[in-house]
XYZ file of N, CA and C in Angstrom:
873
model
N 59.856 -45.130 -11.853
C 58.384 -45.183 -11.878
C 57.828 -44.094 -10.956
N 56.880 -43.326 -11.450
C 56.299 -42.236 -10.677
C 55.383 -42.765 -9.582
N 55.360 -42.064 -8.466
C 54.506 -42.452 -7.349
C 53.067 -42.020 -7.586
N 52.135 -42.790 -7.021
C 50.729 -42.420 -7.086
C 50.474 -41.277 -6.108
N 49.694 -40.293 -6.549
C 49.359 -39.165 -5.677
C 47.919 -39.238 -5.182
N 47.087 -40.023 -5.901
C 45.702 -40.254 -5.475
C 45.227 -41.550 -6.123
N 44.681 -42.454 -5.269
C 44.303 -43.782 -5.748
C 45.494 -44.355 -6.526
N 45.283 -44.752 -7.779
C 46.372 -45.319 -8.571
C 47.014 -44.295 -9.494
N 46.551 -43.049 -9.461
C 47.000 -42.033 -10.406
C 48.372 -41.446 -10.039
N 49.251 -41.364 -11.020
C 50.443 -40.543 -10.863
C 50.010 -39.083 -11.052
N 50.913 -38.135 -10.803
C 50.544 -36.727 -10.962
C 50.087 -36.429 -12.388
N 50.807 -36.930 -13.365
C 50.437 -36.674 -14.766
C 49.087 -37.288 -15.096
N 48.844 -38.479 -14.583
C 47.565 -39.148 -14.848
C 46.411 -38.430 -14.165
N 46.646 -37.939 -12.950
C 45.579 -37.221 -12.247
C 45.276 -35.899 -12.950
N 46.304 -35.209 -13.387
C 46.094 -33.954 -14.119
C 45.245 -34.211 -15.366
N 45.545 -35.278 -16.082
C 44.770 -35.602 -17.289
C 43.343 -36.007 -16.935
N 43.177 -36.667 -15.806
C 41.844 -37.115 -15.392
C 40.912 -35.946 -15.103
N 41.497 -34.782 -14.758
C 40.685 -33.596 -14.484
C 40.702 -32.595 -15.636
N 41.209 -33.015 -16.786
C 41.200 -32.188 -17.985
C 40.278 -32.852 -19.002
N 39.000 -32.461 -18.986
C 38.036 -33.152 -19.833
C 38.297 -32.955 -21.321
N 38.999 -31.893 -21.685
C 39.303 -31.697 -23.105
C 40.197 -32.813 -23.632
N 40.963 -33.440 -22.753
C 41.821 -34.547 -23.177
C 41.013 -35.782 -23.551
N 39.747 -35.817 -23.148
C 38.893 -36.972 -23.380
C 37.813 -36.696 -24.427
N 37.805 -35.484 -24.975
C 36.764 -35.106 -25.934
C 37.396 -34.298 -27.062
N 37.600 -34.928 -28.197
C 38.246 -34.257 -29.323
C 37.422 -33.085 -29.851
N 36.111 -33.132 -29.642
C 35.225 -32.081 -30.155
C 34.860 -31.049 -29.100
N 35.636 -30.957 -28.043
C 35.287 -30.080 -26.921
C 35.044 -28.641 -27.363
N 35.960 -28.067 -28.109
C 35.821 -26.665 -28.512
C 34.563 -26.449 -29.338
N 34.278 -27.381 -30.217
C 33.087 -27.278 -31.072
C 31.803 -27.334 -30.242
N 31.742 -28.264 -29.293
C 30.524 -28.416 -28.489
C 30.334 -27.212 -27.572
N 31.411 -26.748 -26.952
C 31.307 -25.571 -26.085
C 30.823 -24.370 -26.885
N 31.335 -24.209 -28.104
C 30.883 -23.112 -28.959
C 29.398 -23.227 -29.271
N 28.906 -24.458 -29.370
C 27.484 -24.646 -29.674
C 26.593 -24.195 -28.522
N 27.094 -24.240 -27.278
C 26.298 -23.695 -26.165
C 25.924 -22.242 -26.482
N 26.906 -21.506 -26.991
C 26.707 -20.079 -27.270
C 25.813 -19.862 -28.476
N 26.082 -20.585 -29.559
C 25.304 -20.359 -30.778
C 23.849 -20.786 -30.607
N 23.619 -21.909 -29.968
C 22.239 -22.333 -29.716
C 21.559 -21.355 -28.781
N 22.284 -20.890 -27.778
C 21.713 -19.928 -26.829
C 21.333 -18.633 -27.527
N 22.141 -18.196 -28.464
C 21.808 -16.982 -29.203
C 20.512 -17.148 -29.984
N 20.328 -18.317 -30.577
C 19.093 -18.596 -31.318
C 17.897 -18.621 -30.376
N 18.066 -19.254 -29.222
C 16.984 -19.325 -28.236
C 16.609 -17.928 -27.749
N 17.599 -17.113 -27.464
C 17.336 -15.765 -26.954
C 16.620 -14.903 -27.985
N 16.837 -15.192 -29.252
C 16.152 -14.446 -30.308
C 14.700 -14.899 -30.475
N 14.412 -16.120 -30.067
C 13.067 -16.679 -30.279
C 12.177 -16.630 -29.051
N 12.768 -16.715 -27.879
C 11.993 -16.825 -26.645
C 12.181 -15.568 -25.792
N 11.089 -14.931 -25.390
C 11.210 -13.740 -24.540
C 11.845 -14.098 -23.191
N 12.660 -13.202 -22.681
C 13.249 -13.405 -21.361
C 13.464 -12.050 -20.716
N 13.646 -12.095 -19.410
C 13.903 -10.874 -18.660
C 15.135 -11.070 -17.790
N 16.025 -10.098 -17.807
C 17.225 -10.144 -16.976
C 16.970 -9.394 -15.678
N 17.278 -10.033 -14.573
C 17.102 -9.435 -13.244
C 18.431 -9.472 -12.495
N 18.590 -8.540 -11.556
C 19.743 -8.524 -10.653
C 19.335 -9.150 -9.323
N 20.092 -10.130 -8.872
C 19.828 -10.701 -7.555
C 20.772 -10.134 -6.493
N 21.715 -9.299 -6.937
C 22.661 -8.671 -6.027
C 23.201 -7.405 -6.654
N 24.108 -6.760 -5.961
C 24.628 -5.472 -6.416
C 25.798 -5.593 -7.388
N 26.423 -6.753 -7.450
C 27.566 -6.934 -8.334
C 27.164 -6.982 -9.799
N 28.073 -6.574 -10.674
C 27.788 -6.571 -12.111
C 27.421 -7.953 -12.634
N 28.024 -8.983 -12.081
C 27.782 -10.348 -12.563
C 26.598 -11.020 -11.879
N 26.015 -10.370 -10.891
C 24.949 -11.001 -10.099
C 23.596 -10.793 -10.772
N 23.426 -11.509 -11.890
C 22.224 -11.395 -12.701
C 21.710 -12.780 -13.059
N 20.519 -12.834 -13.585
C 19.944 -14.078 -14.079
C 18.937 -13.753 -15.171
N 18.782 -14.682 -16.090
C 17.802 -14.539 -17.167
C 16.631 -15.461 -16.897
N 15.422 -14.909 -16.991
C 14.202 -15.649 -16.685
C 13.398 -15.856 -17.961
N 13.131 -17.106 -18.294
C 12.302 -17.480 -19.430
C 11.010 -18.072 -18.878
N 9.884 -17.421 -19.137
C 8.601 -17.883 -18.616
C 7.797 -18.561 -19.710
N 6.964 -19.547 -19.354
C 6.145 -20.224 -20.370
C 5.126 -19.270 -20.972
N 4.767 -19.526 -22.237
C 3.815 -18.660 -22.934
C 2.449 -18.692 -22.274
N 2.054 -19.877 -21.844
C 0.764 -20.012 -21.179
C 0.929 -19.806 -19.679
N -0.012 -19.063 -19.116
C 0.034 -18.820 -17.677
C -0.087 -20.127 -16.922
N 0.639 -20.242 -15.843
C 0.580 -21.439 -15.021
C -0.602 -21.410 -14.085
N -0.679 -22.364 -13.164
C -1.769 -22.382 -12.192
C -1.701 -21.177 -11.281
N -2.738 -21.005 -10.500
C -2.822 -19.825 -9.631
C -1.594 -19.678 -8.748
N -1.033 -20.796 -8.312
C 0.138 -20.743 -7.445
C 1.430 -20.519 -8.183
N 1.377 -20.446 -9.526
C 2.583 -20.233 -10.305
C 3.133 -21.514 -10.905
N 4.022 -21.354 -11.880
C 4.628 -22.482 -12.577
C 5.874 -22.964 -11.834
N 6.225 -24.228 -12.009
C 7.480 -24.711 -11.418
C 8.662 -23.996 -12.059
N 9.754 -23.936 -11.344
C 10.939 -23.188 -11.766
C 12.132 -24.128 -11.862
N 12.865 -24.030 -12.964
C 14.108 -24.791 -13.092
C 15.271 -23.815 -13.212
N 16.248 -23.948 -12.334
C 17.418 -23.079 -12.294
C 18.637 -23.877 -12.753
N 19.370 -23.326 -13.743
C 20.555 -24.003 -14.268
C 21.821 -23.242 -13.889
N 22.812 -23.987 -13.359
C 24.117 -23.434 -12.998
C 25.131 -23.910 -14.035
N 25.677 -22.981 -14.797
C 26.567 -23.354 -15.896
C 27.935 -23.817 -15.395
N 28.624 -24.546 -16.271
C 29.977 -24.986 -15.994
C 31.003 -24.048 -16.601
N 32.191 -24.599 -16.868
C 33.274 -23.796 -17.425
C 34.519 -23.807 -16.564
N 34.722 -24.901 -15.808
C 35.912 -25.050 -14.960
C 36.036 -23.933 -13.929
N 34.913 -23.364 -13.517
C 34.848 -22.229 -12.580
C 35.499 -20.970 -13.150
N 35.851 -20.988 -14.456
C 36.613 -19.891 -15.060
C 35.907 -19.219 -16.235
N 34.980 -19.927 -16.858
C 34.439 -19.461 -18.129
C 32.921 -19.587 -18.168
N 32.355 -19.059 -19.252
C 30.934 -19.104 -19.587
C 30.107 -18.194 -18.671
N 28.906 -17.877 -19.147
C 27.983 -17.002 -18.424
C 26.559 -17.461 -18.705
N 25.601 -16.717 -18.192
C 24.203 -17.000 -18.495
C 23.919 -16.874 -19.985
N 24.706 -16.056 -20.691
C 24.485 -15.866 -22.125
C 24.798 -17.120 -22.923
N 25.559 -18.036 -22.348
C 25.854 -19.322 -22.986
C 24.951 -20.424 -22.450
N 23.958 -20.040 -21.644
C 23.162 -21.022 -20.895
C 21.674 -20.949 -21.193
N 21.317 -20.334 -22.336
C 19.902 -20.279 -22.722
C 19.460 -21.549 -23.433
N 20.407 -22.354 -23.903
C 20.054 -23.492 -24.759
C 19.055 -24.479 -24.146
N 18.999 -24.659 -22.798
C 17.999 -25.587 -22.268
C 16.580 -25.012 -22.182
N 16.424 -23.693 -22.350
C 15.144 -23.038 -22.056
C 13.942 -23.659 -22.764
N 14.003 -23.965 -24.075
C 12.803 -24.478 -24.749
C 12.202 -25.723 -24.111
N 13.042 -26.632 -23.642
C 12.523 -27.863 -23.043
C 11.647 -27.574 -21.839
N 11.905 -26.469 -21.156
C 11.145 -26.127 -19.956
C 9.944 -25.235 -20.265
N 10.168 -24.148 -20.972
C 9.057 -23.227 -21.217
C 7.983 -23.876 -22.072
N 8.365 -24.756 -22.992
C 7.371 -25.422 -23.829
C 6.607 -26.508 -23.079
N 7.057 -26.817 -21.880
C 6.350 -27.774 -21.031
C 5.746 -27.105 -19.795
N 5.627 -25.777 -19.839
C 4.917 -25.067 -18.784
C 5.727 -24.701 -17.571
N 7.055 -24.671 -17.687
C 7.914 -24.335 -16.551
C 8.687 -23.055 -16.825
N 9.075 -22.368 -15.759
C 9.983 -21.226 -15.850
C 11.414 -21.766 -15.886
N 12.219 -21.226 -16.786
C 13.627 -21.598 -16.846
C 14.474 -20.382 -16.488
N 15.448 -20.576 -15.607
C 16.325 -19.481 -15.191
C 17.786 -19.870 -15.413
N 18.488 -19.050 -16.194
C 19.921 -19.218 -16.414
C 20.647 -18.314 -15.439
N 21.413 -18.925 -14.564
C 22.071 -18.199 -13.478
C 23.427 -17.657 -13.924
N 23.724 -16.428 -13.514
C 25.024 -15.816 -13.786
C 25.736 -15.536 -12.458
N 27.051 -15.559 -12.500
C 27.852 -15.288 -11.306
C 29.272 -14.996 -11.757
N 30.056 -14.407 -10.899
C 31.461 -14.125 -11.208
C 32.249 -15.429 -11.260
N 33.338 -15.426 -12.001
C 34.159 -16.626 -12.117
C 35.600 -16.305 -11.746
N 36.382 -17.363 -11.563
C 37.794 -17.204 -11.250
C 38.516 -16.555 -12.432
N 39.493 -15.679 -12.219
C 40.048 -15.251 -10.929
C 39.422 -13.969 -10.378
N 38.325 -13.523 -10.976
C 37.702 -12.281 -10.503
C 37.290 -12.405 -9.051
N 36.777 -13.568 -8.679
C 36.437 -13.870 -7.288
C 36.984 -15.247 -6.961
N 36.893 -15.625 -5.703
C 37.311 -16.952 -5.279
C 36.104 -17.894 -5.288
N 36.384 -19.192 -5.230
C 35.317 -20.185 -5.281
C 34.294 -20.018 -4.153
N 34.700 -19.730 -2.919
C 33.683 -19.491 -1.884
C 32.750 -18.331 -2.229
N 33.280 -17.311 -2.895
C 32.456 -16.181 -3.308
C 31.442 -16.603 -4.368
N 31.874 -17.450 -5.291
C 30.976 -17.954 -6.328
C 29.823 -18.716 -5.691
N 30.137 -19.555 -4.718
C 29.093 -20.310 -4.027
C 28.119 -19.382 -3.306
N 28.657 -18.354 -2.669
C 27.793 -17.395 -1.970
C 26.889 -16.655 -2.947
N 27.405 -16.306 -4.120
C 26.569 -15.653 -5.117
C 25.421 -16.567 -5.537
N 25.728 -17.824 -5.780
C 24.682 -18.767 -6.187
C 23.630 -18.929 -5.096
N 24.052 -18.956 -3.844
C 23.088 -19.048 -2.741
C 22.185 -17.821 -2.710
N 22.776 -16.642 -2.888
C 21.967 -15.419 -2.885
C 20.980 -15.416 -4.046
N 21.396 -15.977 -5.174
C 20.490 -16.051 -6.320
C 19.287 -16.936 -6.022
N 19.523 -18.075 -5.392
C 18.415 -18.973 -5.052
C 17.456 -18.283 -4.081
N 17.991 -17.588 -3.103
C 17.140 -16.885 -2.147
C 16.332 -15.799 -2.860
N 16.962 -15.085 -3.790
C 16.249 -14.053 -4.546
C 15.105 -14.678 -5.338
N 15.364 -15.799 -6.005
C 14.328 -16.480 -6.787
C 13.170 -16.897 -5.892
N 13.491 -17.451 -4.738
C 12.450 -17.889 -3.802
C 11.595 -16.701 -3.353
N 12.221 -15.579 -3.085
C 11.488 -14.412 -2.587
C 10.734 -13.670 -3.685
N 11.166 -13.811 -4.929
C 10.597 -13.012 -6.016
C 9.857 -13.835 -7.062
N 9.650 -15.113 -6.814
C 9.017 -15.980 -7.813
C 7.675 -15.437 -8.290
N 6.920 -14.865 -7.398
C 5.590 -14.348 -7.749
C 5.662 -13.287 -8.837
N 6.787 -12.583 -8.930
C 6.936 -11.492 -9.901
C 6.994 -12.000 -11.336
N 7.424 -13.240 -11.537
C 7.534 -13.760 -12.897
C 6.688 -15.018 -13.107
N 5.669 -15.181 -12.288
C 4.745 -16.292 -12.477
C 5.255 -17.635 -12.027
N 6.271 -17.635 -11.162
C 6.822 -18.890 -10.665
C 6.289 -19.260 -9.298
N 6.396 -20.527 -8.973
C 5.955 -21.042 -7.679
C 7.183 -21.180 -6.765
N 7.266 -20.398 -5.692
C 8.437 -20.474 -4.814
C 8.570 -21.815 -4.100
N 7.497 -22.591 -4.096
C 7.526 -23.896 -3.447
C 7.911 -25.020 -4.410
N 8.218 -24.644 -5.654
C 8.619 -25.654 -6.648
C 9.836 -25.158 -7.427
N 10.928 -24.980 -6.705
C 12.194 -24.578 -7.318
C 13.058 -25.825 -7.481
N 13.449 -26.100 -8.722
C 14.266 -27.262 -9.048
C 15.597 -26.778 -9.604
N 16.628 -27.579 -9.437
C 17.992 -27.128 -9.708
C 18.752 -28.122 -10.552
N 19.572 -27.605 -11.469
C 20.539 -28.465 -12.158
C 21.832 -27.704 -12.348
N 22.891 -28.449 -12.603
C 24.189 -27.846 -12.882
C 25.049 -28.835 -13.632
N 25.945 -28.316 -14.466
C 26.818 -29.178 -15.270
C 28.275 -28.830 -15.039
N 29.107 -29.858 -14.920
C 30.553 -29.722 -14.762
C 30.871 -28.935 -13.479
N 31.616 -27.830 -13.563
C 31.841 -27.050 -12.341
C 30.529 -26.506 -11.806
N 29.546 -26.322 -12.692
C 28.202 -25.958 -12.235
C 27.517 -27.111 -11.531
N 27.884 -28.349 -11.899
C 27.391 -29.513 -11.163
C 27.922 -29.508 -9.746
N 29.208 -29.112 -9.613
C 29.771 -28.972 -8.272
C 29.024 -27.902 -7.483
N 28.813 -26.721 -8.093
C 28.123 -25.634 -7.388
C 26.684 -26.013 -7.064
N 26.031 -26.751 -7.952
C 24.679 -27.232 -7.641
C 24.720 -28.173 -6.443
N 25.763 -29.012 -6.384
C 25.921 -29.880 -5.215
C 26.117 -29.090 -3.940
N 26.864 -27.988 -4.024
C 27.051 -27.108 -2.869
C 25.708 -26.510 -2.436
N 24.899 -26.090 -3.398
C 23.586 -25.536 -3.073
C 22.690 -26.581 -2.417
N 22.762 -27.803 -2.901
C 21.936 -28.879 -2.335
C 22.375 -29.258 -0.932
N 23.610 -28.935 -0.571
C 24.116 -29.262 0.771
C 24.374 -27.995 1.592
N 23.674 -26.925 1.253
C 23.782 -25.673 1.990
C 22.912 -25.707 3.243
N 23.382 -25.090 4.301
C 22.593 -24.920 5.519
C 21.733 -23.666 5.336
N 20.571 -23.830 4.773
C 19.715 -22.690 4.445
C 19.164 -22.004 5.692
N 19.001 -22.738 6.754
C 18.527 -22.115 7.993
C 19.521 -21.080 8.496
N 20.810 -21.342 8.304
C 21.832 -20.388 8.725
C 21.778 -19.109 7.899
N 21.110 -19.179 6.744
C 20.968 -18.014 5.877
C 19.610 -17.341 6.031
N 18.839 -17.778 7.026
C 17.575 -17.109 7.347
C 16.331 -17.750 6.781
N 16.456 -18.879 6.081
C 15.279 -19.565 5.567
C 14.852 -20.649 6.539
N 13.571 -20.935 6.551
C 13.056 -21.959 7.464
C 13.499 -23.356 7.043
N 13.692 -23.539 5.745
C 14.090 -24.841 5.211
C 14.697 -24.629 3.830
N 15.198 -25.689 3.238
C 15.750 -25.590 1.892
C 14.650 -25.201 0.913
N 14.930 -24.273 -0.003
C 13.940 -23.887 -1.013
C 13.945 -24.818 -2.222
N 14.832 -25.806 -2.249
C 15.010 -26.661 -3.419
C 14.183 -27.937 -3.302
N 13.470 -28.267 -4.392
C 12.598 -29.432 -4.383
C 13.202 -30.629 -5.101
N 14.206 -30.408 -5.931
C 14.951 -31.511 -6.539
C 16.259 -30.966 -7.068
N 17.185 -31.871 -7.294
C 18.474 -31.483 -7.843
C 18.920 -32.470 -8.905
N 19.593 -31.960 -9.931
C 20.174 -32.774 -10.992
C 21.606 -32.284 -11.202
N 22.569 -33.085 -10.798
C 23.975 -32.705 -10.920
C 24.607 -33.572 -11.999
N 25.205 -32.924 -12.995
C 25.756 -33.658 -14.135
C 27.239 -33.371 -14.288
N 28.014 -34.438 -14.393
C 29.439 -34.333 -14.733
C 30.202 -33.415 -13.788
N 29.871 -33.493 -12.507
C 30.490 -32.615 -11.528
C 31.537 -33.299 -10.673
N 32.061 -32.528 -9.732
C 33.036 -33.011 -8.758
C 32.446 -32.758 -7.375
N 32.402 -33.770 -6.536
C 31.625 -33.676 -5.302
C 32.473 -33.772 -4.039
N 33.771 -34.000 -4.215
C 34.740 -33.899 -3.119
C 35.970 -33.217 -3.707
N 36.342 -32.078 -3.153
C 37.421 -31.290 -3.743
C 38.820 -31.772 -3.372
N 38.889 -32.745 -2.475
C 40.203 -33.245 -2.067
C 41.070 -33.638 -3.245
N 40.656 -34.604 -4.065
C 41.496 -35.010 -5.199
C 41.612 -33.937 -6.275
N 40.592 -33.101 -6.412
C 40.650 -32.010 -7.405
C 41.828 -31.093 -7.094
N 42.015 -30.800 -5.810
C 43.077 -29.884 -5.400
C 44.460 -30.539 -5.401
N 44.508 -31.831 -5.649
C 45.787 -32.504 -5.859
C 46.200 -32.455 -7.330
N 45.259 -32.081 -8.190
C 45.517 -32.043 -9.624
C 46.018 -30.669 -10.052
N 46.218 -30.519 -11.352
C 46.697 -29.244 -11.900
C 45.695 -28.119 -11.691
N 44.462 -28.448 -11.376
C 43.471 -27.397 -11.119
C 43.834 -26.572 -9.886
N 44.690 -27.094 -9.051
C 45.120 -26.338 -7.875
C 45.919 -25.095 -8.255
N 46.327 -24.999 -9.515
C 47.071 -23.818 -9.951
C 46.183 -22.585 -10.010
N 44.867 -22.802 -10.121
C 43.962 -21.646 -10.153
C 42.817 -21.727 -9.141
N 42.600 -22.874 -8.520
C 41.616 -22.996 -7.445
C 42.380 -23.030 -6.123
N 42.304 -21.947 -5.368
C 43.059 -21.825 -4.121
C 42.094 -21.857 -2.938
N 42.203 -22.905 -2.117
C 41.340 -23.057 -0.952
C 42.161 -23.536 0.234
N 41.772 -23.086 1.424
C 42.359 -23.683 2.611
C 41.551 -24.934 2.967
N 41.992 -25.653 3.988
C 41.351 -26.927 4.323
C 39.901 -26.747 4.753
N 39.618 -25.687 5.495
C 38.244 -25.440 5.929
C 37.342 -25.154 4.736
N 37.846 -24.403 3.769
C 37.059 -24.096 2.567
C 36.872 -25.339 1.709
N 37.907 -26.145 1.603
C 37.800 -27.409 0.866
C 36.683 -28.268 1.456
N 36.654 -28.349 2.773
C 35.625 -29.143 3.436
C 34.239 -28.543 3.221
N 34.113 -27.230 3.392
C 32.818 -26.568 3.277
C 32.238 -26.687 1.875
N 33.109 -26.766 0.863
C 32.663 -26.775 -0.531
C 32.735 -28.164 -1.165
N 32.768 -29.201 -0.335
C 32.747 -30.585 -0.820
C 31.396 -31.204 -0.488
N 30.465 -31.249 -1.441
C 29.116 -31.754 -1.148
C 29.093 -33.149 -0.537
N 30.030 -34.000 -0.923
C 30.072 -35.363 -0.397
C 30.170 -35.389 1.131
N 30.709 -34.333 1.721
C 30.949 -34.311 3.160
C 29.780 -33.713 3.949
N 28.706 -33.331 3.266
C 27.585 -32.673 3.951
C 26.240 -33.244 3.500
N 26.191 -34.558 3.337
C 24.988 -35.197 2.838
C 23.808 -35.070 3.798
N 24.094 -34.806 5.071
C 23.016 -34.661 6.041
C 22.141 -33.441 5.746
N 22.602 -32.547 4.901
C 21.829 -31.348 4.581
C 20.957 -31.515 3.335
N 21.082 -32.621 2.635
C 20.276 -32.829 1.425
C 18.816 -33.001 1.836
N 17.937 -32.191 1.247
C 16.535 -32.163 1.674
C 15.568 -32.441 0.534
N 16.052 -33.053 -0.555
C 15.183 -33.320 -1.695
C 15.777 -34.455 -2.527
N 14.995 -35.007 -3.457
C 15.552 -36.018 -4.367
C 16.671 -35.429 -5.222
N 17.692 -36.243 -5.484
C 18.833 -35.791 -6.286
C 19.155 -36.852 -7.336
N 19.311 -36.400 -8.567
C 19.771 -37.270 -9.650
C 21.202 -36.889 -10.007
N 22.017 -37.891 -10.270
C 23.418 -37.701 -10.631
C 23.613 -38.302 -12.021
N 24.233 -37.538 -12.914
C 24.413 -38.018 -14.286
C 25.830 -37.761 -14.773
N 26.243 -38.544 -15.763
C 27.545 -38.369 -16.393
C 27.485 -38.995 -17.775
N 28.425 -38.615 -18.620
C 28.508 -39.205 -19.947
C 29.475 -40.374 -19.971
N 29.195 -41.374 -20.797
C 30.077 -42.546 -20.801
C 31.417 -42.262 -21.473
N 31.555 -41.069 -22.076
C 32.827 -40.696 -22.674
C 33.677 -39.808 -21.789
N 33.293 -39.652 -20.533
C 34.057 -38.801 -19.612
C 35.269 -39.553 -19.060
N 36.128 -38.825 -18.395
C 37.299 -39.465 -17.804
C 36.861 -40.396 -16.672
N 37.627 -41.452 -16.410
C 37.272 -42.372 -15.324
C 37.112 -41.663 -13.984
N 37.867 -40.603 -13.749
C 37.789 -39.903 -12.463
C 36.453 -39.176 -12.318
N 35.937 -38.582 -13.389
C 34.628 -37.935 -13.313
C 33.521 -38.979 -13.156
N 33.684 -40.120 -13.785
C 32.726 -41.210 -13.590
C 32.737 -41.658 -12.129
N 33.929 -41.734 -11.554
C 34.027 -42.137 -10.141
C 33.306 -41.149 -9.247
N 33.507 -39.848 -9.488
C 32.801 -38.848 -8.696
C 31.300 -39.093 -8.741
N 30.756 -39.300 -9.932
C 29.315 -39.487 -10.086
C 28.838 -40.738 -9.356
N 29.537 -41.829 -9.566
C 29.108 -43.093 -8.961
C 29.227 -43.057 -7.448
N 30.309 -42.488 -6.944
C 30.494 -42.413 -5.495
C 29.459 -41.488 -4.852
N 29.180 -40.365 -5.496
C 28.205 -39.427 -4.937
C 26.826 -40.050 -4.946
N 26.456 -40.710 -6.030
C 25.142 -41.353 -6.109
C 25.019 -42.466 -5.066
N 26.081 -43.250 -4.886
C 26.046 -44.330 -3.897
C 25.918 -43.774 -2.485
N 26.625 -42.673 -2.198
C 26.543 -42.062 -0.869
C 25.160 -41.485 -0.627
N 24.569 -40.871 -1.630
C 23.199 -40.353 -1.491
C 22.225 -41.484 -1.182
N 22.374 -42.574 -1.911
C 21.471 -43.704 -1.707
C 21.615 -44.299 -0.316
N 22.843 -44.330 0.186
C 23.105 -44.959 1.479
C 22.760 -44.062 2.661
N 22.910 -42.743 2.502
C 22.854 -41.850 3.653
C 21.706 -40.844 3.646
N 20.992 -40.726 2.525
C 19.950 -39.705 2.421
C 18.595 -40.378 2.267
N 17.598 -39.884 2.998
C 16.283 -40.526 2.976
C 15.499 -40.222 1.710
N 15.913 -39.221 0.958
C 15.211 -38.861 -0.264
C 15.698 -39.725 -1.429
N 14.838 -39.970 -2.418
C 15.239 -40.816 -3.542
C 16.416 -40.224 -4.317
N 17.257 -41.104 -4.832
C 18.379 -40.674 -5.660
C 18.410 -41.534 -6.914
N 19.124 -41.041 -7.914
C 19.164 -41.706 -9.211
C 20.539 -41.494 -9.822
N 21.068 -42.524 -10.474
C 22.323 -42.410 -11.220
C 22.018 -42.711 -12.677
N 22.400 -41.803 -13.585
C 22.116 -41.983 -15.003
C 23.383 -41.773 -15.819
N 23.562 -42.602 -16.827
C 24.700 -42.496 -17.736
C 24.200 -42.103 -19.117
N 24.816 -41.080 -19.697
C 24.492 -40.688 -21.059
C 25.309 -41.510 -22.040
N 24.649 -42.363 -22.789
C 25.345 -43.245 -23.725
C 25.878 -42.453 -24.926
N 27.087 -42.772 -25.314
C 27.720 -42.154 -26.478
C 27.809 -40.633 -26.343
N 28.039 -40.161 -25.123
C 28.146 -38.725 -24.871
C 29.375 -38.451 -24.013
N 30.114 -37.421 -24.390
C 31.253 -37.037 -23.575
C 30.835 -35.961 -22.567
N 31.795 -35.446 -21.858
C 31.540 -34.472 -20.796
C 30.791 -33.244 -21.297
N 31.088 -32.806 -22.490
C 30.500 -31.576 -23.013
C 29.177 -31.833 -23.716
N 29.065 -32.957 -24.377
C 27.846 -33.277 -25.126
C 26.643 -33.502 -24.212
N 26.855 -34.106 -23.055
C 25.713 -34.427 -22.197
C 24.979 -33.177 -21.736
N 25.674 -32.050 -21.624
C 25.014 -30.815 -21.188
C 23.901 -30.426 -22.150
N 24.109 -30.639 -23.441
C 23.110 -30.248 -24.436
C 21.798 -31.004 -24.266
N 21.833 -32.174 -23.658
C 20.608 -32.957 -23.511
C 19.642 -32.351 -22.499
N 20.100 -31.373 -21.708
C 19.176 -30.688 -20.801
C 18.151 -29.888 -21.597
N 18.515 -29.483 -22.805
C 17.608 -28.727 -23.655
C 16.741 -29.598 -24.548
N 16.777 -30.900 -24.327
C 15.991 -31.848 -25.133
C 15.028 -32.586 -24.215
N 13.746 -32.419 -24.447
C 12.755 -33.048 -23.570
C 12.908 -34.556 -23.522
N 13.462 -35.153 -24.603
C 13.674 -36.594 -24.630
C 15.139 -36.962 -24.420
N 15.970 -35.982 -24.046
C 17.375 -36.244 -23.764
C 17.559 -36.758 -22.349
N 18.724 -37.317 -22.065
C 18.925 -37.943 -20.756
C 18.720 -36.950 -19.616
N 19.266 -35.738 -19.729
C 19.091 -34.757 -18.657
C 17.713 -34.113 -18.710
N 17.225 -33.805 -19.904
C 15.908 -33.198 -20.032
C 14.813 -34.084 -19.463
N 14.882 -35.374 -19.742
C 13.886 -36.317 -19.222
C 13.880 -36.320 -17.695
N 15.069 -36.375 -17.121
C 15.177 -36.413 -15.660
C 14.622 -35.129 -15.057
N 15.024 -33.987 -15.603
C 14.602 -32.702 -15.046
C 13.092 -32.534 -15.120
N 12.491 -32.884 -16.252
C 11.040 -32.742 -16.396
C 10.306 -33.726 -15.496
N 10.852 -34.920 -15.348
C 10.227 -35.885 -14.441
C 10.273 -35.392 -13.005
N 11.373 -34.755 -12.619
C 11.471 -34.222 -11.269
C 10.426 -33.124 -11.040
N 10.150 -32.340 -12.064
C 9.234 -31.216 -11.937
C 7.775 -31.617 -12.032
N 7.503 -32.592 -12.922
C 6.116 -32.927 -13.229
C 5.740 -34.371 -12.889
N 6.703 -35.156 -12.408
C 6.393 -36.530 -12.041
C 6.139 -37.433 -13.236
N 6.730 -37.118 -14.373
C 6.498 -37.914 -15.575
C 7.398 -39.133 -15.630
C-alpha cells in the first residue's frame, strides 16, 4: 500500500488531483473555445494594446465601453488568465470583455511571460507592474484609477491571489490599488502543489513558496474577495477554494464570498466571466456596481 504524501493522497492520487484535465473530458474543447470566442470578440469590439514594461510579453489589451463614463472615469476590470502557468495569453482572454464593456466598464486582458521562459516569481512581478501601470495610466483610456477590480482563473486565480496579498507600499504605492478580487479555481497555498507532479516544472525555494502562497499573507488583503470553483473540479481544487474562503472570512475584515458553479468543471466556469448572468460575471459586476 502506498504512503500518503499529503492529507490522504498517495503520490499518484495527488498528481491526479492537480491535473484538471483528468476531471474534465471536454478540457481541450473548452480551452480551444477561449481562443475562438476571443477572436470573435476582438473582431467586434475595439481594443488597444499597451506595453506596461519593456519585455515582449509585458502587454495588455484594453477594451473601453462605447459610452463615455463619468467624469472620474469608468471602473476597470483586470483579468489574469490561467494555463497552468505555462500556456495561454491575452489573445485567449478577450472572451469576458462584452460583459464588462456593455455594462459601462473597462475590461483589460493581462499578458505576461509564462514558464519556462521565466520563473513564477518573475510572472508575479510582471503582474504587479501591470497593475501599477494601469493605476498610473487609467486616465489615458477613460478608466478610474480608484476603481480597479481584479479576477483570475486557475493559475491566474493563484496570481490574482498573489496580487491581492501584495505589499503595495513596498512597491511605492500608498495603499493597494485593488478595490475587489475574484479568484476562481485557483491554488492559494503552494505547499501541496509542489508535492505534486507540477513540481517538475514549477521550481521554487522555500522562501519563494512562502512569498507566493496567498493563504499565508491574508493580513495584506485590503478589499472584498470572492472565491469561486466549479462543482466538477477535483476535490483538491475544491479544498483550496473552501479553505481560502474560510480563512478570508475568519481573518480579514473585508467581506468575502464563496460561490460554486453548478454543473461546471474547472475549464467551463471561466467562460461564465463573459456572461453577465453567469456565476463569475454576476459576482464581478456586483463587485464593480453593487448590483
